[in-house]
mmCIF file of C-alpha atoms in Angstrom:
data_model
loop_
_atom_site.group_PDB
_atom_site.id
_atom_site.type_symbol
_atom_site.label_atom_id
_atom_site.label_comp_id
_atom_site.label_asym_id
_atom_site.label_seq_id
_atom_site.Cartn_x
_atom_site.Cartn_y
_atom_site.Cartn_z
ATOM 1 C CA UNK A 278 -2.342 83.346 -29.236
ATOM 2 C CA UNK A 279 -2.562 84.770 -32.728
ATOM 3 C CA UNK A 280 -5.893 85.709 -34.247
ATOM 4 C CA UNK A 281 -7.355 85.952 -37.758
ATOM 5 C CA UNK A 282 -8.907 89.151 -39.123
ATOM 6 C CA UNK A 283 -10.720 90.196 -42.303
ATOM 7 C CA UNK A 284 -11.139 93.483 -44.114
ATOM 8 C CA UNK A 285 -12.087 94.549 -47.648
ATOM 9 C CA UNK A 286 -12.141 97.639 -49.814
ATOM 10 C CA UNK A 287 -9.711 99.801 -47.873
ATOM 11 C CA UNK A 288 -8.751 101.632 -51.079
ATOM 12 C CA UNK A 289 -5.834 103.280 -49.288
ATOM 13 C CA UNK A 290 -4.811 106.535 -50.967
ATOM 14 C CA UNK A 291 -7.919 106.726 -53.141
ATOM 15 C CA UNK A 292 -9.629 110.111 -52.931
ATOM 16 C CA UNK A 293 -12.263 109.069 -55.462
ATOM 17 C CA UNK A 294 -13.576 106.170 -53.354
ATOM 18 C CA UNK A 295 -13.657 108.410 -50.269
ATOM 19 C CA UNK A 296 -16.026 110.745 -52.084
ATOM 20 C CA UNK A 297 -17.961 108.068 -53.952
ATOM 21 C CA UNK A 298 -18.729 106.076 -50.799
ATOM 22 C CA UNK A 299 -19.267 109.167 -48.630
ATOM 23 C CA UNK A 300 -16.602 108.069 -46.177
ATOM 24 C CA UNK A 301 -16.555 110.303 -43.079
ATOM 25 C CA UNK A 302 -13.118 111.814 -43.670
ATOM 26 C CA UNK A 303 -12.008 115.208 -44.996
ATOM 27 C CA UNK A 304 -9.506 113.703 -47.433
ATOM 28 C CA UNK A 305 -7.717 110.470 -48.351
ATOM 29 C CA UNK A 306 -4.773 111.221 -46.037
ATOM 30 C CA UNK A 307 -7.065 111.510 -43.027
ATOM 31 C CA UNK A 308 -8.875 108.340 -44.112
ATOM 32 C CA UNK A 309 -5.581 106.450 -44.419
ATOM 33 C CA UNK A 310 -4.284 107.646 -41.040
ATOM 34 C CA UNK A 311 -7.514 106.565 -39.386
ATOM 35 C CA UNK A 312 -7.528 103.123 -41.019
ATOM 36 C CA UNK A 313 -3.830 102.483 -40.243
ATOM 37 C CA UNK A 314 -4.381 103.460 -36.614
ATOM 38 C CA UNK A 315 -7.563 101.354 -36.297
ATOM 39 C CA UNK A 316 -5.827 98.388 -37.981
ATOM 40 C CA UNK A 317 -2.842 98.513 -35.653
ATOM 41 C CA UNK A 318 -5.015 98.871 -32.532
ATOM 42 C CA UNK A 319 -6.872 95.684 -33.465
ATOM 43 C CA UNK A 320 -4.106 93.577 -35.025
ATOM 44 C CA UNK A 321 -0.833 92.448 -33.424
ATOM 45 C CA UNK A 322 2.317 91.548 -35.344
ATOM 46 C CA UNK A 323 1.570 87.821 -34.861
ATOM 47 C CA UNK A 324 -1.994 88.004 -36.184
ATOM 48 C CA UNK A 325 -3.136 87.145 -39.719
ATOM 49 C CA UNK A 326 -5.194 89.522 -41.855
ATOM 50 C CA UNK A 327 -7.001 88.530 -45.036
ATOM 51 C CA UNK A 328 -7.627 91.534 -47.268
ATOM 52 C CA UNK A 329 -10.583 90.605 -49.468
ATOM 53 C CA UNK A 330 -9.751 92.882 -52.350
ATOM 54 C CA UNK A 331 -9.198 96.489 -53.334
ATOM 55 C CA UNK A 332 -6.356 97.218 -50.954
ATOM 56 C CA UNK A 333 -5.003 100.525 -52.252
ATOM 57 C CA UNK A 334 -4.552 103.025 -55.020
ATOM 58 C CA UNK A 335 -1.935 101.992 -57.573
ATOM 59 C CA UNK A 336 1.612 102.794 -56.494
ATOM 60 C CA UNK A 337 0.671 103.446 -52.892
ATOM 61 C CA UNK A 338 0.282 99.889 -51.585
ATOM 62 C CA UNK A 339 3.857 99.239 -50.458
ATOM 63 C CA UNK A 340 4.101 102.410 -48.407
ATOM 64 C CA UNK A 341 0.895 101.624 -46.520
ATOM 65 C CA UNK A 342 1.447 97.865 -46.245
ATOM 66 C CA UNK A 343 4.695 98.374 -44.345
ATOM 67 C CA UNK A 344 2.821 100.385 -41.687
ATOM 68 C CA UNK A 345 0.274 97.662 -40.937
ATOM 69 C CA UNK A 346 0.610 94.968 -38.273
ATOM 70 C CA UNK A 347 0.139 91.293 -38.981
ATOM 71 C CA UNK A 348 0.811 88.739 -41.673
ATOM 72 C CA UNK A 349 -1.215 89.931 -44.635
ATOM 73 C CA UNK A 350 -2.851 87.862 -47.387
ATOM 74 C CA UNK A 351 -4.630 89.336 -50.407
ATOM 75 C CA UNK A 352 -7.599 87.857 -52.258
ATOM 76 C CA UNK A 353 -7.496 90.156 -55.266
ATOM 77 C CA UNK A 354 -10.362 92.464 -56.090
ATOM 78 C CA UNK A 355 -11.270 94.315 -59.258
ATOM 79 C CA UNK A 356 -8.928 97.216 -58.395
ATOM 80 C CA UNK A 357 -5.888 95.060 -57.511
ATOM 81 C CA UNK A 358 -4.097 95.205 -60.872
ATOM 82 C CA UNK A 359 -0.490 94.277 -60.042
ATOM 83 C CA UNK A 360 0.865 90.787 -60.570
ATOM 84 C CA UNK A 361 0.850 88.414 -57.627
ATOM 85 C CA UNK A 362 4.641 88.524 -57.444
ATOM 86 C CA UNK A 363 4.556 92.338 -57.257
ATOM 87 C CA UNK A 364 2.133 92.198 -54.328
ATOM 88 C CA UNK A 365 4.354 89.613 -52.600
ATOM 89 C CA UNK A 366 7.372 91.906 -53.055
ATOM 90 C CA UNK A 367 5.384 94.695 -51.412
ATOM 91 C CA UNK A 368 4.826 92.514 -48.344
ATOM 92 C CA UNK A 369 1.792 90.264 -48.758
ATOM 93 C CA UNK A 370 2.568 86.709 -47.612
ATOM 94 C CA UNK A 371 0.404 85.292 -50.389
ATOM 95 C CA UNK A 372 -1.884 86.594 -53.110
ATOM 96 C CA UNK A 373 -4.869 84.816 -54.642
ATOM 97 C CA UNK A 374 -6.567 85.485 -57.983
ATOM 98 C CA UNK A 375 -9.646 83.457 -57.053
ATOM 99 C CA UNK A 376 -11.699 82.716 -53.937
ATOM 100 C CA UNK A 377 -10.090 80.445 -51.364
ATOM 101 C CA UNK A 378 -11.486 78.211 -48.628
ATOM 102 C CA UNK A 379 -10.132 78.284 -45.088
ATOM 103 C CA UNK A 380 -11.028 75.974 -42.204
ATOM 104 C CA UNK A 381 -12.926 73.709 -44.660
ATOM 105 C CA UNK A 382 -16.006 75.944 -44.496
ATOM 106 C CA UNK A 383 -15.292 79.632 -45.085
ATOM 107 C CA UNK A 384 -15.059 80.881 -48.675
ATOM 108 C CA UNK A 385 -13.047 84.095 -48.922
ATOM 109 C CA UNK A 386 -13.726 86.232 -51.982
ATOM 110 C CA UNK A 387 -13.881 89.811 -53.142
ATOM 111 C CA UNK A 388 -17.311 89.536 -54.773
ATOM 112 C CA UNK A 389 -20.227 87.999 -52.918
ATOM 113 C CA UNK A 390 -20.765 84.381 -53.947
ATOM 114 C CA UNK A 391 -23.992 82.442 -54.128
ATOM 115 C CA UNK A 392 -24.434 80.134 -51.147
ATOM 116 C CA UNK A 393 -27.666 78.575 -49.916
ATOM 117 C CA UNK A 394 -28.858 76.546 -46.945
ATOM 118 C CA UNK A 395 -28.132 73.265 -48.760
ATOM 119 C CA UNK A 396 -24.444 74.124 -49.026
ATOM 120 C CA UNK A 397 -21.962 73.550 -46.210
ATOM 121 C CA UNK A 398 -20.198 76.907 -46.757
ATOM 122 C CA UNK A 399 -20.282 80.510 -45.633
ATOM 123 C CA UNK A 400 -18.864 83.383 -47.671
ATOM 124 C CA UNK A 401 -16.801 86.298 -46.364
ATOM 125 C CA UNK A 402 -16.544 89.041 -48.979
ATOM 126 C CA UNK A 403 -16.288 92.726 -49.822
ATOM 127 C CA UNK A 404 -16.925 94.733 -52.986
ATOM 128 C CA UNK A 405 -20.462 95.954 -52.203
ATOM 129 C CA UNK A 406 -19.348 98.735 -49.822
ATOM 130 C CA UNK A 407 -22.505 100.245 -48.259
ATOM 131 C CA UNK A 408 -25.026 98.979 -50.793
ATOM 132 C CA UNK A 409 -28.367 98.523 -49.025
ATOM 133 C CA UNK A 410 -29.145 95.597 -51.340
ATOM 134 C CA UNK A 411 -26.791 93.309 -49.377
ATOM 135 C CA UNK A 412 -27.242 92.611 -45.659
ATOM 136 C CA UNK A 413 -24.216 92.914 -43.367
ATOM 137 C CA UNK A 414 -24.450 89.201 -42.554
ATOM 138 C CA UNK A 415 -26.638 86.121 -42.465
ATOM 139 C CA UNK A 416 -26.140 82.509 -41.422
ATOM 140 C CA UNK A 417 -23.993 81.986 -44.535
ATOM 141 C CA UNK A 418 -22.344 85.278 -45.366
ATOM 142 C CA UNK A 419 -20.538 88.218 -43.819
ATOM 143 C CA UNK A 420 -19.587 91.436 -45.590
ATOM 144 C CA UNK A 421 -16.265 92.880 -44.382
ATOM 145 C CA UNK A 422 -16.240 96.111 -46.394
ATOM 146 C CA UNK A 423 -14.607 98.823 -44.302
ATOM 147 C CA UNK A 424 -17.761 100.935 -44.321
ATOM 148 C CA UNK A 425 -19.587 98.143 -42.478
ATOM 149 C CA UNK A 426 -16.892 97.254 -39.932
ATOM 150 C CA UNK A 427 -15.852 100.709 -38.696
ATOM 151 C CA UNK A 428 -12.787 100.948 -40.950
ATOM 152 C CA UNK A 429 -10.829 98.334 -38.961
ATOM 153 C CA UNK A 430 -10.133 94.630 -39.511
ATOM 154 C CA UNK A 431 -12.817 92.344 -38.073
ATOM 155 C CA UNK A 432 -11.815 89.489 -35.756
ATOM 156 C CA UNK A 433 -12.831 86.079 -37.127
ATOM 157 C CA UNK A 434 -14.169 84.993 -33.720
ATOM 158 C CA UNK A 435 -16.471 88.037 -33.623
ATOM 159 C CA UNK A 436 -17.709 87.245 -37.129
ATOM 160 C CA UNK A 437 -18.535 83.673 -36.134
ATOM 161 C CA UNK A 438 -20.348 84.838 -32.967
ATOM 162 C CA UNK A 439 -22.461 87.334 -34.912
ATOM 163 C CA UNK A 440 -23.383 84.730 -37.517
ATOM 164 C CA UNK A 441 -24.319 82.165 -34.842
ATOM 165 C CA UNK A 442 -26.265 84.681 -32.725
ATOM 166 C CA UNK A 443 -27.984 86.095 -35.804
ATOM 167 C CA UNK A 444 -28.941 82.598 -36.934
ATOM 168 C CA UNK A 445 -30.296 81.769 -33.481
ATOM 169 C CA UNK A 446 -32.376 84.971 -33.459
ATOM 170 C CA UNK A 447 -33.656 84.271 -36.957
ATOM 171 C CA UNK A 448 -34.582 80.681 -36.018
ATOM 172 C CA UNK A 449 -36.325 81.859 -32.842
ATOM 173 C CA UNK A 450 -38.533 84.212 -34.884
ATOM 174 C CA UNK A 451 -39.700 81.521 -37.322
#
């Protein structure tokens, strides 16, 4: 049975983001090797992975993409500058310029979107990296920046369990 995964802000090949975000690697090559290995341990060839923006440094995406398991979809982030057709040629199954909705409930975006308890949606997003301003998750959002998910794609079923368990704990404390 195939599974669905999410990840954001890999920034493959980007030495600047490694330093800026204090990623625990000696250099971008080590970071990339670790993320490719972690990705392929988690994801099989039949699985689907949604990359929620900022996949890789310009000119490096195709080389890395070919090493990664799964059917890959890109919701473009602020660093994803190529045209959608260029990203498809590199190996993404589909590329989106704007947020998309899957399973009638889950909004996938690069930037966090406003959702509240009166709305029937939850938002999966990236962009904020390790910013302490944004929680990892709540009953209506989940941040899948690599810094928050151990540099490996996060299984959709695990995301849903954490949101449900977190909501139950929050409700129990009210």
